[in-house]
Coordinates of C-alpha atoms in Angstrom, one line a residue:
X1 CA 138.5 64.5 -21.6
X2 CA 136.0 61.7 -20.8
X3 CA 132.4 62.6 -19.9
X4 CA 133.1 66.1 -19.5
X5 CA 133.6 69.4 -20.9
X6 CA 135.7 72.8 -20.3
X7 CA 134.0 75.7 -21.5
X8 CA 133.5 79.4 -20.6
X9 CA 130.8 80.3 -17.7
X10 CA 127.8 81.8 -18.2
X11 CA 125.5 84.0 -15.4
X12 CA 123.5 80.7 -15.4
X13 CA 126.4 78.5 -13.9
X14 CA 127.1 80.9 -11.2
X15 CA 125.2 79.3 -8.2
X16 CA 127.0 76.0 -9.7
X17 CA 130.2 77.5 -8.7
X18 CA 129.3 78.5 -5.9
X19 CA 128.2 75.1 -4.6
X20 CA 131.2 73.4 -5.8
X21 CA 133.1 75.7 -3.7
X22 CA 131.2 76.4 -0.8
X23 CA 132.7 73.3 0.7
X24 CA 136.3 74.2 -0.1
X25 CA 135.8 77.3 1.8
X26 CA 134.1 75.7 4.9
X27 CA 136.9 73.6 5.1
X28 CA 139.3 77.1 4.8
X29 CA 140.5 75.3 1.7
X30 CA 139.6 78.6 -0.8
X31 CA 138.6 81.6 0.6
X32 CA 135.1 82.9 0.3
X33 CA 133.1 85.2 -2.5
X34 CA 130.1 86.2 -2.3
X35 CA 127.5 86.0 -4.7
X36 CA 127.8 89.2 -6.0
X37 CA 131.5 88.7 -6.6
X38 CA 130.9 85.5 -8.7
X39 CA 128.5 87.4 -10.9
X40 CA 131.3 90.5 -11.1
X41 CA 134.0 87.7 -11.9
X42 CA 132.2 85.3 -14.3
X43 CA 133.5 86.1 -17.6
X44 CA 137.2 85.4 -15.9
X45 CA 135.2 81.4 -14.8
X46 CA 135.9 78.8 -16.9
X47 CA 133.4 75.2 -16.1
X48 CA 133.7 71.4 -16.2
X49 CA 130.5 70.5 -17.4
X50 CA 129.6 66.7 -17.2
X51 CA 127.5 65.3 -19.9
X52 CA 124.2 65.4 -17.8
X53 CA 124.5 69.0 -17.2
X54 CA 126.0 69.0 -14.4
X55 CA 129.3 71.1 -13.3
X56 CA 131.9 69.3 -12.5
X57 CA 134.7 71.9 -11.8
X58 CA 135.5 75.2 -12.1
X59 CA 138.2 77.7 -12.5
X60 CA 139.4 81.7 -13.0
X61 CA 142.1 83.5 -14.4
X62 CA 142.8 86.8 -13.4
X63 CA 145.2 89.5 -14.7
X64 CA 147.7 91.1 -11.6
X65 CA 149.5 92.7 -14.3
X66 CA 150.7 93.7 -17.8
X67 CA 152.5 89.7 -18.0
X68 CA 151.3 88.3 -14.5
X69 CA 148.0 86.2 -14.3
X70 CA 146.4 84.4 -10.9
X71 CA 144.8 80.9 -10.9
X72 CA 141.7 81.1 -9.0
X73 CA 139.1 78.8 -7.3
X74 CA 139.8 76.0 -8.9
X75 CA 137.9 73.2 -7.5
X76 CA 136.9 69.6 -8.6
X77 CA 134.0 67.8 -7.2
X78 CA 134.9 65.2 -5.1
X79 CA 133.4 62.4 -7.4
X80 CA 135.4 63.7 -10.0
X81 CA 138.9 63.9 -8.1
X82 CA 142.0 61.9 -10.2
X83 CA 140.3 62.1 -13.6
X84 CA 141.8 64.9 -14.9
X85 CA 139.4 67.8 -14.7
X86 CA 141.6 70.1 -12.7
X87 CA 144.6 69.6 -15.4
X88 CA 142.1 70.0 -17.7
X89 CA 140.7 73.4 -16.4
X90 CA 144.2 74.6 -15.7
X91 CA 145.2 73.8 -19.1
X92 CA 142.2 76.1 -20.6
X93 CA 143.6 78.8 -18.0
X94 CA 146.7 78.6 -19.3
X95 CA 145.6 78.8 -23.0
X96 CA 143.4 81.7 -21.9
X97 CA 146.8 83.8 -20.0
X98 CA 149.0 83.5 -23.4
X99 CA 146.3 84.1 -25.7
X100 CA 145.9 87.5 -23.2
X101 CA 150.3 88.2 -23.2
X102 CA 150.3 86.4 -20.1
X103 CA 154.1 85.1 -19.1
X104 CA 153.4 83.9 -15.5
X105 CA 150.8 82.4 -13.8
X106 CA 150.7 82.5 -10.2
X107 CA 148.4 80.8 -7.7
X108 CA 148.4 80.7 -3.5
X109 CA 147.3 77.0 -2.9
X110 CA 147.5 74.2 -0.4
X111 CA 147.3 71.4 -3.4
X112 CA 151.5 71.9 -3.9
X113 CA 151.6 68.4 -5.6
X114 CA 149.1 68.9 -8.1
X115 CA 150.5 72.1 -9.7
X116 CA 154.1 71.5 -8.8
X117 CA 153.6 69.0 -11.4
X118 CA 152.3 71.0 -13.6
X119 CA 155.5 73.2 -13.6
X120 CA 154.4 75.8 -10.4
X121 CA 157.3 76.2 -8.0
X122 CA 157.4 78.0 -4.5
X123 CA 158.6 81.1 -4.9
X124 CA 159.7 83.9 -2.4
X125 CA 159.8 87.5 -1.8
X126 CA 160.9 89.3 -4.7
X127 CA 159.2 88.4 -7.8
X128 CA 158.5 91.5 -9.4
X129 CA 160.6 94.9 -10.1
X130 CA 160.2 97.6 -7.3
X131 CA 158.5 99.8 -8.8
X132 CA 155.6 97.2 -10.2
X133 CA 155.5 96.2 -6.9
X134 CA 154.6 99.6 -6.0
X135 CA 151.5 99.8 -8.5
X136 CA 150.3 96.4 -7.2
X137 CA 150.3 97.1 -3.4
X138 CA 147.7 100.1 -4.5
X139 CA 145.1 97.6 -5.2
X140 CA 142.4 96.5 -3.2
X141 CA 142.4 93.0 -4.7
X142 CA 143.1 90.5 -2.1
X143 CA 144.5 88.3 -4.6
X144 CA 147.2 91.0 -5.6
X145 CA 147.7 91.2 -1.6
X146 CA 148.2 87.3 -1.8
X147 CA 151.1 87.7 -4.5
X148 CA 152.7 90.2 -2.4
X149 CA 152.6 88.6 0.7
X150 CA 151.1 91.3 2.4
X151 CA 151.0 90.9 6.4
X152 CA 147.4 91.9 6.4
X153 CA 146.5 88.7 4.2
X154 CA 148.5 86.4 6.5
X155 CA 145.2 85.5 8.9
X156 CA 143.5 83.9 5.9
X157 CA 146.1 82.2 4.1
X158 CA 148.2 80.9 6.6
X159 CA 149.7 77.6 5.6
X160 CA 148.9 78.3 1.6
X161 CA 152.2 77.9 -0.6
X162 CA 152.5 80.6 -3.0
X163 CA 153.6 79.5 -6.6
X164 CA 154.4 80.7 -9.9
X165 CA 154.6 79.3 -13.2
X166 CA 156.2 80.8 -16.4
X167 CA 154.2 79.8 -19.7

């Protein structure tokens, strides 16, 4: 990591996320959170932080289940596109899932390229047991809709791959 690093977010880096991915979501890229969501969520945030202060990139884990993480908003500044902050955020993720029990990380995503190679594959309909899937449709988490591929989720992500890693 060259001029930059990944560290845990704090309260004080939350309007930092949200204007790294304001832009993402304008463009339908990632979908929206409010403020209040960001402040709810920010101990699952991990930052880019360039050497000026600046953040750079950010990125969330969040548990679905007892072995089952999701990779969320991750987003790069543009200037900072190709020089390995989003592998390097990912990584950090990753670290974080197994050091929780994690197995699998899952992530719903238009960038296919940059995590297929980083060992996420397409997957399909049945990718947990019956009755886990079951427990998860209970939830009101949209992301947990995401994984299921719930019809009422299918407005917002059409045209998102869903994709899941073992780690």
């Amino acid at each position: 990591m060259s001029g930059y690093t990944v560290r845990r977010a704090r309260t004080t880096d939350v309007g930092g996320i949200q204007k790294l991915i304001e832009p993402l979501v304008q463009q339908r890229i990632l979908l929206g959170k409010d403020l209040v969501v960001l402040y709810e969520d920010v101990q699952e945030f991990r930052v880019a932080e360039a050497e000026n202060g600046e953040l750079i990139g950010c990125g969330a884990l969040h548990v679905l289940w007892e072995d089952l993480g999701e990779v969320r908003t991750l987003a790069v500044a543009p200037e900072w596109l190709k020089r390995g902050v989003g592998a390097a955020l990912l990584e950090r993720i990753e670290a974080d899932a197994r050091e929780l029990g994690l197995t699998r990380l899952f992530c719903l995503t238009f960038e296919t390229k940059f995590f297929g190679a980083r060992g996420f594959l397409p997957i399909g309909e049945k990718v947990v047991e019956p009755e886990v899937y079951a427990e998860l449709a209970r939830s009101h988490d949209e992301g947990i809709a995401e994984f299921l591929d719930l019809a009422r989720v299918k407005p917002n992500t059409l045209g998102n791959t869903r994709m899941l890693k073992v780690i």
